[in-house]
Backbone as JSON, one array per atom type, in Angstrom:
{
  "sequence": "XXXXXXXXXXXXXXXXXXXXXXXXXXXXXXXXXXXXXXXXXXXXXXXXXXXXXXXXXXXXXXXXXXXXXXXXXXXXXXXXXX",
  "N": [[0.85, -1.19, 0.0], [0.66, 2.2, -0.9], [2.43, 4.84, 0.71], [0.84, 7.53, 2.11], [2.14, 9.82, 2.85], [4.45, 9.88, 1.43], [6.87, 11.43, -0.72], [5.91, 13.09, -3.74], [6.38, 11.83, -7.09], [9.08, 12.93, -9.3], [8.17, 15.93, -10.91], [7.12, 16.4, -14.18], [9.56, 15.79, -15.95], [10.22, 13.69, -18.69], [12.04, 11.88, -19.8], [14.02, 12.43, -21.98], [17.47, 13.01, -22.49], [19.4, 15.62, -20.93], [21.42, 16.68, -22.55], [20.56, 15.96, -25.17], [18.12, 17.37, -25.28], [18.97, 20.06, -24.98], [20.85, 20.42, -27.12], [19.35, 19.73, -29.39], [16.99, 21.13, -29.19], [14.49, 20.29, -28.21], [12.21, 19.28, -25.79], [10.73, 16.99, -23.63], [7.94, 16.87, -21.6], [5.93, 15.81, -18.85], [2.65, 16.55, -18.38], [0.28, 16.42, -16.24], [-1.56, 13.72, -17.21], [-0.73, 13.76, -19.78], [1.78, 13.83, -22.38], [4.01, 16.31, -23.45], [5.75, 17.89, -26.0], [7.94, 20.41, -25.88], [9.32, 22.67, -28.07], [11.88, 24.38, -29.89], [11.61, 26.78, -32.58], [13.5, 26.26, -34.52], [14.06, 23.57, -34.26], [14.89, 20.6, -35.85], [13.33, 18.49, -38.38], [14.12, 15.79, -38.17], [14.73, 15.56, -35.45], [12.2, 16.04, -34.25], [10.78, 13.9, -35.34], [12.16, 11.79, -34.13], [11.47, 12.19, -31.45], [8.73, 11.7, -31.66], [8.83, 9.01, -32.46], [9.89, 7.84, -30.16], [7.95, 8.44, -28.19], [5.37, 8.31, -29.25], [2.01, 9.05, -29.15], [1.78, 12.34, -28.64], [1.64, 15.71, -27.51], [2.35, 18.8, -29.13], [4.3, 21.76, -28.77], [5.41, 24.72, -29.89], [7.84, 26.97, -28.82], [9.36, 30.14, -27.95], [12.92, 30.94, -27.96], [13.87, 31.95, -25.45], [11.87, 31.14, -23.65], [12.12, 28.4, -24.01], [14.7, 27.92, -22.97], [14.31, 28.65, -20.26], [12.37, 26.72, -19.53], [13.85, 24.36, -19.96], [15.98, 24.62, -18.09], [14.53, 24.83, -15.65], [13.04, 22.41, -15.6], [15.01, 20.33, -15.64], [16.55, 21.05, -13.41], [14.7, 20.83, -11.28], [14.18, 18.07, -11.37], [16.71, 17.01, -10.96], [17.15, 17.5, -8.31], [15.61, 15.68, -7.01]],
  "CA": [[0.0, 0.0, 0.0], [1.49, 3.4, -0.96], [2.45, 5.72, 1.87], [0.2, 8.8, 1.77], [3.05, 10.91, 3.15], [5.64, 9.77, 0.58], [6.96, 12.54, -1.66], [5.42, 12.85, -5.09], [7.48, 11.59, -8.04], [9.52, 14.15, -9.96], [7.09, 16.45, -11.74], [7.4, 16.91, -15.51], [10.54, 15.22, -16.87], [9.72, 12.46, -19.3], [13.03, 10.93, -20.28], [15.11, 12.8, -22.87], [18.63, 13.5, -21.76], [19.62, 17.07, -20.96], [22.23, 17.0, -23.73], [19.7, 15.88, -26.35], [17.16, 18.47, -25.23], [19.66, 21.34, -25.2], [21.45, 20.47, -28.46], [18.37, 19.56, -30.46], [15.9, 22.09, -29.04], [13.21, 19.63, -27.95], [12.11, 18.84, -24.4], [9.46, 16.31, -23.38], [7.48, 16.99, -20.21], [4.64, 15.23, -18.51], [1.72, 17.55, -17.81], [-0.82, 15.57, -15.85], [-1.45, 12.42, -17.87], [-0.29, 13.97, -21.16], [3.16, 14.18, -22.7], [4.08, 17.49, -24.3], [7.08, 18.23, -26.5], [8.21, 21.83, -26.06], [10.43, 22.72, -29.01], [12.24, 25.64, -30.54], [11.21, 26.87, -33.98], [14.54, 25.69, -35.39], [14.22, 22.12, -34.07], [14.72, 20.02, -37.19], [12.34, 17.44, -38.56], [14.67, 14.53, -37.66], [14.57, 15.6, -33.99], [10.78, 15.88, -33.92], [10.41, 12.51, -35.67], [12.73, 10.92, -33.09], [10.61, 12.34, -30.27], [7.48, 10.98, -31.94], [9.14, 7.58, -32.44], [10.09, 7.42, -28.77], [6.81, 8.67, -27.31], [4.07, 8.06, -29.89], [0.99, 10.09, -29.03], [2.35, 13.43, -27.86], [1.23, 17.06, -27.91], [3.49, 19.62, -29.58], [4.17, 23.18, -28.49], [6.57, 25.5, -30.29], [8.03, 28.12, -27.93], [10.52, 30.95, -28.3], [14.18, 30.48, -27.37], [13.97, 32.31, -24.03], [10.96, 30.24, -22.92], [12.7, 27.06, -24.04], [15.82, 27.88, -22.01], [13.73, 28.63, -18.91], [11.75, 25.41, -19.32], [14.92, 23.39, -19.88], [16.66, 24.77, -16.8], [13.6, 24.53, -14.57], [12.68, 20.99, -15.62], [16.13, 19.47, -15.25], [16.95, 21.41, -12.04], [13.72, 20.23, -10.37], [14.33, 16.63, -11.37], [18.02, 16.66, -10.42], [17.11, 17.61, -6.85], [14.78, 14.6, -6.46]],
  "C": [[0.89, 1.24, 0.0], [1.35, 4.24, 0.3], [1.9, 7.08, 1.46], [1.13, 9.98, 2.01], [4.32, 10.86, 2.3], [5.67, 10.95, -0.4], [6.45, 12.13, -3.04], [6.6, 12.57, -6.01], [7.89, 12.9, -8.7], [8.46, 14.65, -10.94], [7.5, 16.65, -13.18], [8.36, 16.1, -16.37], [10.09, 13.88, -17.4], [10.79, 11.68, -20.05], [14.1, 11.32, -21.27], [16.28, 13.31, -22.04], [18.74, 15.02, -21.89], [20.38, 17.46, -22.22], [21.4, 16.98, -25.0], [18.77, 17.08, -26.4], [17.83, 19.8, -25.58], [20.19, 21.46, -26.63], [20.42, 20.47, -29.58], [17.17, 20.48, -30.35], [14.53, 21.47, -28.86], [13.24, 19.02, -26.55], [10.75, 18.18, -24.21], [9.15, 16.4, -21.89], [6.16, 16.27, -20.04], [3.82, 16.33, -17.85], [0.44, 16.81, -17.49], [-0.61, 14.2, -16.45], [-0.87, 12.53, -19.29], [1.21, 14.21, -21.25], [3.13, 15.33, -23.68], [5.53, 17.7, -24.71], [7.14, 19.73, -26.7], [9.41, 21.91, -27.0], [10.63, 24.12, -29.56], [11.78, 25.61, -31.99], [12.23, 26.2, -34.89], [14.82, 24.21, -35.13], [13.95, 21.45, -35.42], [13.75, 18.84, -37.19], [12.84, 16.11, -37.99], [14.52, 14.46, -36.14], [13.12, 15.35, -33.6], [10.29, 14.47, -34.25], [10.96, 11.53, -34.64], [11.9, 10.99, -31.81], [9.31, 11.56, -30.48], [7.7, 9.47, -31.93], [9.26, 7.06, -31.01], [8.81, 7.45, -27.94], [5.44, 8.43, -27.94], [3.15, 9.25, -29.78], [1.47, 11.18, -28.09], [1.81, 14.76, -28.39], [2.49, 17.86, -28.24], [3.23, 21.08, -29.26], [5.46, 23.88, -28.87], [6.65, 26.71, -29.38], [9.28, 28.89, -28.36], [11.75, 30.49, -27.52], [14.29, 30.77, -25.88], [13.08, 31.4, -23.18], [11.51, 28.82, -22.89], [13.83, 26.93, -23.01], [15.31, 27.84, -20.57], [13.13, 27.27, -18.59], [12.8, 24.32, -19.15], [15.59, 23.43, -18.51], [15.76, 24.36, -15.64], [13.32, 23.04, -14.48], [13.83, 20.12, -15.12], [16.63, 19.8, -13.85], [16.01, 20.75, -11.04], [13.92, 18.72, -10.26], [15.68, 16.18, -10.83], [18.01, 16.68, -8.89], [16.28, 16.51, -6.21], [15.62, 13.39, -6.15]]
}
């Protein structure tokens, strides 16, 4: 039986390495039950196809570079501290 006082699992991160996300401009996050790929406008088709191959049914959201950098740092910092 799960402990009601146990900490929640890491919020958001869904498995791409930091290096892949940073270099390729695509980050996969879990938002509730859904997976969302946040990506830069310049993320190439091969990167987006690889994300789709890995995750299948996924929502896509193109964001500007500054928002991507903030999301990247926040997501990986939160999960590194878990």
